[in-house]
CSV table of C-alpha atoms and ligand atoms in Angstrom, one decimal:
chain,number,residue,atom,x,y,z
A,593,MET,CA,86.7,90.5,399.1
A,594,PRO,CA,88.5,92.7,396.5
A,595,GLU,CA,88.4,96.4,397.3
A,596,VAL,CA,85.4,98.4,395.9
A,597,GLN,CA,86.7,100.2,392.9
A,598,MET,CA,83.5,101.6,391.4
A,599,THR,CA,82.2,105.0,392.6
A,600,GLU,CA,78.5,105.5,393.3
A,601,ALA,CA,78.4,108.0,390.3
A,602,GLU,CA,79.8,105.3,388.0
A,603,PHE,CA,77.3,102.8,389.5
A,604,GLU,CA,74.4,105.0,388.6
A,605,VAL,CA,75.2,104.7,384.9
A,606,TYR,CA,75.1,100.8,385.2
A,607,LEU,CA,71.8,101.0,387.2
A,608,ALA,CA,70.2,103.1,384.5
A,609,LYS,CA,71.3,100.5,381.9
A,610,ALA,CA,69.8,97.8,384.2
A,611,ARG,CA,66.5,99.6,384.4
A,612,GLU,CA,66.3,99.8,380.7
A,613,LEU,CA,67.2,96.1,380.2
A,614,SER,CA,64.8,95.1,383.0
A,615,LEU,CA,61.9,96.7,381.0
A,616,PHE,CA,62.9,94.7,377.9
A,617,PHE,CA,63.0,91.5,380.0
A,618,ARG,CA,59.6,92.4,381.4
A,619,GLU,CA,58.2,92.8,377.9
A,620,ILE,CA,59.6,89.6,376.3
A,621,GLY,CA,59.4,87.4,379.5
A,622,PRO,CA,55.8,86.2,379.2
A,623,LYS,CA,56.3,84.9,375.6
A,624,TYR,CA,59.3,82.8,376.5
A,625,ASP,CA,57.6,81.4,379.6
A,626,VAL,CA,54.7,80.2,377.4
A,627,ASP,CA,57.1,79.0,374.6
A,628,ASN,CA,59.1,77.2,377.3
A,629,THR,CA,62.5,78.2,375.6
A,630,PHE,CA,65.4,80.3,376.3
A,631,ALA,CA,64.7,84.0,375.6
A,632,TYR,CA,66.9,84.4,372.6
A,633,PRO,CA,66.5,88.2,372.0
A,634,SER,CA,67.9,88.7,375.5
A,635,ILE,CA,71.4,87.7,374.4
A,636,LYS,CA,72.1,90.7,372.2
A,637,ALA,CA,70.4,93.0,374.6
A,638,PHE,CA,72.4,91.7,377.6
A,639,LYS,CA,75.7,92.0,375.6
A,640,ASP,CA,74.9,95.4,374.3
A,641,SER,CA,74.1,96.7,377.8
A,642,GLY,CA,77.7,96.0,379.0
A,643,LEU,CA,76.3,94.9,382.3
A,644,GLY,CA,78.1,91.5,382.2
A,645,ALA,CA,81.5,93.2,382.8
A,646,LEU,CA,80.2,94.9,386.0
A,647,PRO,CA,82.2,92.8,388.6
A,648,VAL,CA,85.4,92.6,386.5
A,649,PRO,CA,88.1,94.6,388.3
A,650,LYS,CA,89.6,97.7,386.6
A,651,GLU,CA,93.0,96.1,386.1
A,652,PHE,CA,91.3,93.4,383.9
A,653,GLY,CA,89.3,95.9,381.8
A,654,GLY,CA,86.1,96.1,383.8
A,655,PRO,CA,84.5,98.8,386.0
A,656,GLY,CA,85.2,97.0,389.3
A,657,GLY,CA,81.7,96.8,390.7
A,658,SER,CA,81.4,95.3,394.2
A,659,ILE,CA,79.3,92.3,395.2
A,660,LEU,CA,76.7,94.8,396.5
A,661,HIS,CA,76.7,96.7,393.2
A,662,THR,CA,76.2,93.4,391.4
A,663,SER,CA,73.4,92.3,393.7
A,664,LYS,CA,71.5,95.6,393.1
A,665,ILE,CA,71.8,95.1,389.3
A,666,ILE,CA,70.6,91.5,389.5
A,667,SER,CA,67.6,92.5,391.6
A,668,GLU,CA,66.7,95.3,389.2
A,669,LEU,CA,66.8,92.9,386.2
A,670,SER,CA,64.9,90.3,388.1
A,671,LYS,CA,62.1,92.7,388.9
A,672,GLY,CA,61.6,92.8,385.1
A,673,ASP,CA,61.7,89.0,384.6
A,674,SER,CA,63.2,86.6,387.1
A,675,ALA,CA,63.6,83.6,384.8
A,676,ILE,CA,65.5,85.5,382.1
A,677,THR,CA,67.6,87.1,384.9
A,678,LEU,CA,68.3,83.8,386.6
A,679,ALA,CA,70.0,82.7,383.4
A,680,TYR,CA,72.4,85.7,383.3
A,681,ASN,CA,72.8,85.3,387.1
A,682,MET,CA,74.9,82.2,386.3
A,683,HIS,CA,77.3,84.5,384.4
A,684,PHE,CA,77.7,86.9,387.4
A,685,ILE,CA,78.1,83.9,389.8
A,686,MET,CA,80.9,82.4,387.7
A,687,VAL,CA,82.7,85.7,387.1
A,688,GLY,CA,82.6,86.3,390.9
A,689,ILE,CA,83.8,82.8,391.8
A,690,THR,CA,86.5,82.5,389.1
A,691,MET,CA,88.0,85.9,389.7
A,692,GLY,CA,88.8,85.0,393.3
A,693,LEU,CA,90.5,81.7,392.3
A,694,MET,CA,92.2,82.2,389.0
A,695,SER,CA,95.9,83.2,388.6
A,696,GLU,CA,96.8,86.7,387.5
A,697,THR,CA,97.5,85.4,384.0
A,698,GLN,CA,94.1,83.5,383.8
A,699,ASN,CA,92.3,86.6,385.1
A,700,LYS,CA,93.9,88.8,382.5
A,701,TYR,CA,92.8,86.4,379.7
A,702,TRP,CA,89.4,85.2,380.8
A,703,LEU,CA,88.1,88.4,382.6
A,704,GLY,CA,89.5,90.4,379.7
A,705,ARG,CA,87.1,88.4,377.4
A,706,VAL,CA,84.3,89.0,379.9
A,707,ALA,CA,85.1,92.7,379.9
A,708,ASP,CA,84.8,92.6,376.0
A,709,GLY,CA,81.2,91.1,376.4
A,710,GLU,CA,81.6,87.4,376.5
A,711,ILE,CA,79.4,85.2,378.7
A,712,MET,CA,80.3,82.5,381.2
A,713,PHE,CA,78.2,79.7,382.5
A,714,GLY,CA,78.7,77.0,385.1
A,715,PRO,CA,77.2,73.5,385.0
A,716,PHE,CA,78.4,71.7,388.2
A,717,SER,CA,75.4,69.7,389.4
A,718,GLU,CA,75.0,66.1,388.4
A,719,GLN,CA,72.1,63.7,388.5
A,720,ARG,CA,73.2,61.4,391.3
A,721,ALA,CA,73.5,64.2,393.9
A,722,GLY,CA,73.2,67.8,392.8
A,723,PHE,CA,75.7,70.4,393.7
A,724,SER,CA,77.0,68.6,396.8
A,725,GLY,CA,77.8,65.4,395.0
A,726,LEU,CA,81.5,64.8,394.3
A,727,ALA,CA,81.9,65.0,390.5
A,728,ASP,CA,81.4,61.7,388.7
A,729,MET,CA,82.6,63.6,385.6
A,730,LYS,CA,86.1,62.6,384.8
A,731,ALA,CA,89.1,64.6,383.7
A,732,VAL,CA,91.4,62.1,382.1
A,733,PRO,CA,95.1,63.3,381.8
A,734,GLN,CA,96.5,63.4,378.2
A,735,SER,CA,100.0,62.4,377.3
A,736,GLU,CA,100.5,65.7,375.5
A,737,GLY,CA,99.3,67.6,378.6
A,738,GLY,CA,95.9,68.8,379.6
A,739,TRP,CA,92.8,66.7,380.2
A,740,ARG,CA,89.8,65.4,378.3
A,741,LEU,CA,86.5,65.6,380.1
A,742,TYR,CA,83.9,62.8,380.1
A,743,GLY,CA,80.5,62.8,381.8
A,744,LYS,CA,77.3,64.8,382.0
A,745,LYS,CA,76.0,67.8,383.9
A,746,THR,CA,72.3,68.0,384.3
A,747,TRP,CA,71.8,71.7,385.1
A,748,GLY,CA,73.4,73.8,382.4
A,749,THR,CA,71.6,77.2,382.8
A,750,LEU,CA,72.6,79.8,380.1
A,751,CYS,CA,74.3,77.3,377.8
A,752,GLU,CA,72.5,78.7,374.8
A,753,ALA,CA,74.2,82.1,375.2
A,754,ALA,CA,77.6,81.2,376.7
A,755,ASP,CA,81.0,81.6,375.2
A,756,ILE,CA,83.0,80.3,378.2
A,757,ILE,CA,82.4,77.1,380.3
A,758,THR,CA,83.4,76.6,383.9
A,759,THR,CA,82.9,73.2,385.5
A,760,ASN,CA,84.2,70.6,388.0
A,761,ALA,CA,85.5,67.2,387.2
A,762,THR,CA,87.6,64.6,389.1
A,763,ILE,CA,91.1,64.0,387.8
A,764,THR,CA,91.6,60.2,387.1
A,765,ASP,CA,94.6,58.1,386.4
A,766,ALA,CA,95.7,57.7,382.7
A,767,ASP,CA,93.2,54.9,382.3
A,768,GLY,CA,90.2,57.0,383.5
A,769,ASN,CA,89.8,55.4,386.9
A,770,LEU,CA,88.5,57.6,389.7
A,771,PRO,CA,90.5,57.6,393.0
A,772,GLU,CA,89.1,54.9,395.3
A,773,ASP,CA,90.1,56.6,398.5
A,774,PHE,CA,87.4,59.2,399.6
A,775,GLN,CA,89.9,61.9,400.6
A,776,GLU,CA,92.0,61.4,397.5
A,777,ARG,CA,88.8,61.7,395.4
A,778,VAL,CA,87.9,65.0,397.2
A,779,ASN,CA,91.4,66.4,396.5
A,780,ALA,CA,91.3,65.3,392.8
A,781,GLU,CA,88.0,67.1,392.1
A,782,SER,CA,89.1,70.1,390.1
A,783,PHE,CA,87.8,73.4,388.7
A,784,PHE,CA,88.3,74.0,385.0
A,785,ILE,CA,87.6,76.8,382.5
A,786,ALA,CA,87.5,76.5,378.8
A,787,ASP,CA,86.0,77.8,375.5
A,788,PHE,CA,82.5,76.8,374.9
A,789,ASN,CA,82.1,76.5,371.1
A,790,VAL,CA,78.9,74.9,369.9
A,791,ASP,CA,77.0,75.3,366.6
A,792,GLU,CA,73.4,76.4,366.4
A,793,ASP,CA,72.3,72.8,367.1
A,794,GLY,CA,74.4,72.8,370.3
A,795,GLN,CA,77.0,70.4,368.9
A,796,GLY,CA,80.7,71.1,369.6
A,797,ASP,CA,84.1,69.3,369.6
A,798,GLY,CA,83.8,66.9,372.6
A,799,ILE,CA,80.8,68.7,374.0
A,800,ARG,CA,77.1,69.1,373.2
A,801,ILE,CA,73.9,70.4,374.6
A,802,GLU,CA,70.9,68.1,374.9
A,803,LYS,CA,67.8,70.3,375.1
A,804,THR,CA,65.9,68.7,378.0
A,805,TRP,CA,64.8,71.7,380.1
A,806,ASP,CA,61.1,71.3,380.9
A,807,ALA,CA,60.3,72.3,384.5
A,808,LEU,CA,57.6,73.8,386.7
A,809,GLY,CA,59.0,77.3,386.4
A,810,MET,CA,62.0,79.3,385.3
A,811,HIS,CA,61.3,78.2,381.7
A,812,SER,CA,63.5,80.7,379.9
A,813,THR,CA,66.7,79.8,381.8
A,814,GLY,CA,67.5,77.1,379.2
A,815,THR,CA,68.8,74.8,381.9
A,816,HIS,CA,69.7,71.9,379.6
A,817,VAL,CA,71.9,68.8,380.0
A,818,ILE,CA,75.5,69.2,378.9
A,819,HIS,CA,77.4,66.1,377.6
A,820,PHE,CA,81.1,66.0,377.8
A,821,ASP,CA,82.4,63.6,375.2
A,822,GLY,CA,86.1,64.2,375.6
A,823,LEU,CA,86.2,68.0,375.6
A,824,PHE,CA,89.9,69.0,375.6
A,825,VAL,CA,91.0,71.4,378.4
A,826,PRO,CA,94.6,72.5,378.1
A,827,GLU,CA,96.8,72.8,381.2
A,828,ASP,CA,96.1,76.5,381.6
A,829,GLY,CA,92.4,75.7,381.9
A,830,PHE,CA,92.9,74.2,385.4
A,831,ILE,CA,91.9,76.8,388.0
A,832,CYS,CA,92.3,75.0,391.4
A,833,GLU,CA,91.0,72.1,393.6
A,834,TRP,CA,87.3,72.5,393.6
A,835,ARG,CA,86.0,72.0,397.1
A,836,SER,CA,88.7,73.8,399.0
A,837,GLY,CA,88.7,76.6,396.5
A,838,ALA,CA,85.0,77.1,396.0
A,839,PHE,CA,84.1,77.2,399.7
A,840,GLY,CA,86.1,80.4,400.1
A,841,VAL,CA,84.1,82.2,397.4
A,842,LEU,CA,80.7,80.6,397.3
A,843,GLU,CA,79.1,83.8,398.5
A,844,TRP,CA,79.0,84.7,394.8
A,845,ALA,CA,76.5,81.9,394.4
A,846,SER,CA,74.3,82.3,397.4
A,847,LEU,CA,74.1,86.1,397.5
A,848,MET,CA,73.4,86.4,393.8
A,849,PHE,CA,70.6,83.8,394.1
A,850,ALA,CA,69.3,85.9,397.0
A,851,SER,CA,69.4,89.0,394.7
A,852,ILE,CA,67.2,87.2,392.1
A,853,TYR,CA,64.6,86.4,394.7
A,854,LEU,CA,64.7,89.9,396.2
A,855,GLY,CA,64.0,91.3,392.7
A,856,MET,CA,61.1,88.8,392.5
A,857,GLN,CA,59.8,90.1,395.9
A,858,TYR,CA,59.8,93.6,394.5
A,859,ARG,CA,57.7,92.4,391.6
A,860,VAL,CA,55.2,90.4,393.8
A,861,LEU,CA,54.6,93.5,395.9
A,862,GLU,CA,54.3,95.7,392.9
A,863,GLU,CA,51.8,93.5,391.1
A,864,SER,CA,49.8,92.8,394.3
A,865,ARG,CA,49.4,96.5,395.1
A,866,ALA,CA,48.4,97.2,391.5
A,867,VAL,CA,45.5,94.7,391.6
A,868,LEU,CA,44.5,95.1,395.2
A,869,SER,CA,44.4,98.9,395.4
A,870,LYS,CA,41.8,98.9,392.6
A,871,LYS,CA,39.8,95.7,392.8
A,872,THR,CA,36.1,96.1,393.7
A,873,LEU,CA,33.9,93.1,394.6
A,874,GLY,CA,30.6,95.0,394.3
A,875,ALA,CA,27.8,93.6,396.6
A,876,THR,CA,29.1,90.8,398.8
A,877,PHE,CA,27.7,88.3,401.3
A,878,GLY,CA,30.2,86.4,403.4
A,879,ALA,CA,32.8,87.6,405.8
A,880,ILE,CA,31.9,91.1,404.8
A,881,VAL,CA,28.2,91.8,404.0
A,882,ALA,CA,28.0,95.1,402.1
A,883,GLN,CA,26.6,96.9,399.2
A,884,ASP,CA,30.0,97.6,397.6
A,885,THR,CA,33.2,96.1,398.9
A,886,LYS,CA,36.6,97.5,397.8
A,887,VAL,CA,39.3,95.0,398.7
A,888,ALA,CA,41.7,97.7,399.7
A,889,THR,CA,39.5,98.4,402.7
A,890,VAL,CA,39.4,94.7,403.8
A,891,GLY,CA,41.4,94.1,407.0
A,892,HIS,CA,43.3,91.0,405.9
A,893,ILE,CA,44.2,92.6,402.6
A,894,ILE,CA,45.6,95.7,404.3
A,895,ASP,CA,47.5,93.5,406.8
A,896,GLY,CA,48.6,91.3,403.9
A,897,ILE,CA,50.2,94.1,401.9
A,898,GLY,CA,51.8,95.4,405.1
A,899,ASP,CA,53.2,92.0,405.8
A,900,MET,CA,54.6,91.7,402.2
A,901,ALA,CA,56.2,95.1,402.3
A,902,SER,CA,57.8,94.2,405.7
A,903,ARG,CA,59.2,91.0,404.2
A,904,VAL,CA,60.6,92.9,401.3
A,905,GLU,CA,62.2,95.5,403.5
A,906,LEU,CA,63.7,93.0,405.9
A,907,SER,CA,65.0,90.9,403.0
A,908,ARG,CA,66.6,93.9,401.3
A,909,ARG,CA,68.3,94.8,404.6
A,910,VAL,CA,69.6,91.3,405.2
A,911,LEU,CA,71.0,91.0,401.7
A,912,TYR,CA,72.6,94.4,401.5
A,913,GLN,CA,74.0,94.1,405.0
A,914,THR,CA,75.5,90.7,404.3
A,915,CYS,CA,77.1,92.1,401.1
A,916,GLN,CA,78.4,95.0,403.1
A,917,ASP,CA,79.7,92.8,405.9
A,918,LEU,CA,81.8,90.9,403.4
A,919,ILE,CA,83.1,94.1,401.8
A,920,ASP,CA,84.1,95.3,405.3
A,921,GLY,CA,85.7,91.9,406.2
A,922,LYS,CA,83.3,91.3,409.1
A,923,ASP,CA,83.0,87.6,408.0
A,924,ASP,CA,86.4,87.1,409.6
A,925,GLU,CA,84.7,87.3,413.0
A,926,TRP,CA,82.5,84.2,412.3
A,927,PRO,CA,83.9,80.7,413.0
A,928,LEU,CA,85.5,79.5,409.7
A,929,GLU,CA,83.2,76.5,409.5
A,930,LEU,CA,80.1,78.7,409.7
A,931,ARG,CA,81.2,81.3,407.2
A,932,PHE,CA,79.5,79.8,404.2
A,933,PRO,CA,76.2,78.8,405.9
A,934,TYR,CA,76.0,82.1,407.7
A,935,ILE,CA,76.5,84.1,404.5
A,936,GLY,CA,73.9,81.7,402.9
A,937,LEU,CA,71.3,82.7,405.5
A,938,ALA,CA,70.5,85.8,403.3
A,939,LYS,CA,69.6,83.4,400.5
A,940,THR,CA,67.5,81.0,402.6
A,941,PHE,CA,65.7,83.8,404.4
A,942,ILE,CA,64.8,85.5,401.1
A,943,ALA,CA,63.8,82.2,399.5
A,944,GLU,CA,61.4,81.4,402.3
A,945,ASN,CA,60.0,84.9,402.2
A,946,VAL,CA,59.5,85.0,398.4
A,947,MET,CA,57.7,81.6,398.4
A,948,ASN,CA,55.5,82.9,401.3
A,949,MET,CA,54.7,86.1,399.3
A,950,THR,CA,53.9,84.4,396.0
A,951,ARG,CA,51.4,82.1,397.8
A,952,HIS,CA,49.9,84.9,399.8
A,953,ALA,CA,49.6,87.1,396.7
A,954,MET,CA,47.5,84.5,395.0
A,955,SER,CA,45.2,84.0,398.1
A,956,MET,CA,44.7,87.8,398.3
A,957,VAL,CA,44.1,88.4,394.6
A,958,GLY,CA,41.8,85.4,394.5
A,959,GLY,CA,41.0,82.7,392.0
A,960,SER,CA,41.7,84.7,388.9
A,961,SER,CA,45.4,84.6,389.8
A,962,PHE,CA,45.3,80.8,389.3
A,963,ARG,CA,44.5,81.1,385.6
A,964,ARG,CA,47.4,80.3,383.3
A,965,GLY,CA,49.1,83.5,382.0
A,966,THR,CA,48.5,85.7,385.0
A,967,ILE,CA,51.6,87.1,386.5
A,968,PHE,CA,50.7,85.6,389.9
A,969,GLU,CA,50.7,82.0,388.8
A,970,ARG,CA,53.9,82.7,387.0
A,971,LEU,CA,55.6,84.1,390.1
A,972,TYR,CA,54.3,81.2,392.2
A,973,ARG,CA,55.9,78.7,389.8
A,974,ASP,CA,59.1,80.6,389.4
A,975,SER,CA,59.6,81.2,393.1
A,976,ALA,CA,59.6,77.5,393.8
A,977,ALA,CA,63.1,77.3,392.1
A,978,SER,CA,64.4,79.2,395.1
A,979,MET,CA,64.2,76.0,397.2
A,980,PHE,CA,66.9,74.2,395.3
A,981,GLN,CA,69.8,76.5,394.7
A,982,PRO,CA,72.7,76.0,397.2
A,983,LEU,CA,72.7,76.0,400.1
A,984,ASN,CA,69.1,75.1,400.6
A,985,SER,CA,67.4,75.8,404.0
A,986,ASP,CA,67.6,72.2,405.2
A,987,GLN,CA,71.3,71.8,404.4
A,988,SER,CA,72.1,75.2,405.9
A,989,ARG,CA,70.5,74.3,409.2
A,990,THR,CA,72.2,70.8,409.2
A,991,TYR,CA,75.5,72.4,408.6
A,992,ILE,CA,75.1,75.0,411.4
A,993,GLY,CA,73.6,72.4,413.8
A,994,GLU,CA,76.4,69.9,413.2
A,995,VAL,CA,79.1,72.5,414.0
A,996,LEU,CA,77.4,73.8,417.1
A,997,LEU,CA,76.8,70.3,418.5
A,998,ALA,CA,80.4,69.2,418.0
A,999,PRO,CA,81.8,68.9,421.6
A,1000,GLU,CA,85.1,70.6,420.6
A,1001,GLN,CA,83.2,73.8,419.7
A,1002,LEU,CA,81.7,74.2,423.1
A,1003,ASN,CA,84.8,75.9,424.5
A,1004,ASP,CA,84.7,78.6,421.8
B,1234,FAD,C1,66.2,76.8,387.8
B,1234,FAD,C2,67.5,76.1,388.2
B,1234,FAD,C3,68.7,76.3,387.6
B,1234,FAD,C4,69.8,75.7,388.0
B,1234,FAD,N1,71.0,75.9,387.3
B,1234,FAD,C5,72.1,75.3,387.7
B,1234,FAD,C6,73.4,75.6,387.0
B,1234,FAD,O1,73.4,76.4,386.1
B,1234,FAD,N2,74.5,74.9,387.4
B,1234,FAD,C7,74.4,74.0,388.4
B,1234,FAD,O2,75.5,73.4,388.7
B,1234,FAD,N3,73.3,73.7,389.1
B,1234,FAD,C8,72.1,74.3,388.8
B,1234,FAD,N4,70.9,74.0,389.4
B,1234,FAD,C9,70.9,72.9,390.3
B,1234,FAD,C10,70.7,73.2,391.8
B,1234,FAD,O3,71.5,74.2,392.2
B,1234,FAD,C11,70.9,71.9,392.6
B,1234,FAD,O4,72.2,71.5,392.6
B,1234,FAD,C12,70.0,70.8,392.1
B,1234,FAD,O5,68.7,71.3,392.3
B,1234,FAD,C13,70.2,69.5,392.7
B,1234,FAD,O6,70.7,69.5,394.0
B,1234,FAD,P1,69.7,69.3,395.2
B,1234,FAD,O7,70.6,69.5,396.4
B,1234,FAD,O8,68.5,70.1,395.1
B,1234,FAD,O9,69.3,67.8,395.1
B,1234,FAD,P2,70.0,66.5,395.5
B,1234,FAD,O10,71.5,66.7,395.6
B,1234,FAD,O11,69.5,65.4,394.7
B,1234,FAD,O12,69.5,66.3,397.0
B,1234,FAD,C14,68.4,65.5,397.5
B,1234,FAD,C15,68.2,65.7,398.9
B,1234,FAD,O13,69.3,65.5,399.7
B,1234,FAD,C16,69.8,66.6,400.4
B,1234,FAD,N5,71.2,66.8,400.3
B,1234,FAD,C17,71.9,66.8,399.2
B,1234,FAD,N6,73.2,66.9,399.5
B,1234,FAD,C18,73.3,66.9,400.8
B,1234,FAD,C19,74.4,66.9,401.7
B,1234,FAD,N7,75.7,67.0,401.4
B,1234,FAD,N8,74.1,67.0,403.1
B,1234,FAD,C20,72.8,66.9,403.5
B,1234,FAD,N9,71.8,66.8,402.7
B,1234,FAD,C21,72.0,66.8,401.4
B,1234,FAD,C22,69.1,67.8,399.7
B,1234,FAD,O14,68.9,68.9,400.6
B,1234,FAD,C23,67.8,67.2,399.3
B,1234,FAD,O15,66.8,67.2,400.3
B,1234,FAD,C24,69.8,74.7,389.1
B,1234,FAD,C25,68.6,74.5,389.7
B,1234,FAD,C26,67.4,75.1,389.3
B,1234,FAD,C27,66.2,74.9,390.1
């Protein structure tokens, strides 16, 4: 982890900006959920806020916010609107990942652009096998140097706002053949960065956006398909080998996703308290037979809100402590093979809790929460996305179990 360069006083200024932007996201969010499109007015607002530069180190023109600072900003924005924030989360993830892997010269150039307000995105997942599938996308070497990229990425969150693209592709021979040997193929999978120039219809030189995003939730992320039809990447757009590089810095993915869903937890608790502290059922006949039943006095509602608040507090502690452990270098004490899945536990823990909370909120608020347009049905749909972002709970447990069951580990 880079050293923390930002003081808490400096951070307060960014937090105040995040609170303001969060209110704007909260205001426009419902419209773009209904319209099922990217939240276009968020682009100028995000750029104007200057928040995108937060993790950029001071030597490259940013304020040098830490992973914990970035996490807090993302949760604050997500409390306003998780779908809009999930889009910009891809920017923070890719800034965090690239800055740990790029050369000094690349950092100066690309992070300098981020410090000036430009936005990055990162389409990696492909249709055959999401994030963990080795890239079928090809990087074909060119005789004049550099590569041309061919293939398609099916999850291009934030593409409608981005200026810079980061992606992975497998370097082929000059005729475009992928390595046949598995290990060679792993080694040839590479991490690239390039300009992302498309017109208002999403058409660029060797690259285009196909607007396909239509999902259960997270409507305004604009997670469209990106087609690479020979995008040219010059030699200095090569960052490193993808798998060996990324596994050392993937905390920027899992902990920033965790921050999204922690922000969503804050919102679920806020909205549930707002409704349940006031709701009166009047005369009831059922579990409670009474002249006038206020739901805030019903046992399972009191217990339910207490349960939600406990989950929020535990999730916050797990996330903040995991970020702090990384800052303090405590991850060095974990077995190397378990570093990534152990860091990822913060994400899987928060994901499971947020899905529990959105379901529980609906059952406590009652049937009105099921009607289209209520915040509760929205949160329920959006929270389901937390199942998929890497590592998911199943894969994390498999990963950990495999390592712990390997006979050679038993002596450790
Ligand atoms: C709202 C949203 C936005 C997203 N934005 C982006 C983005 O901007 N960029 C991006 O790159 N991706 C993005 N994704 C994609 C996402 O992170 C996953 O890569 C995608 O959902 C597909 O991967 P998967 O593992 O879910 O599915 P699959 O890879 O199809 O997996 C199918 C099943 O196999 C299991 N599995 C997969 N691989 C392994 C393995 N190696 N070992 C054991 N089990 C395995 C899975 O757990 C699952 O049960 C986004 C997803 C969502 C929901």
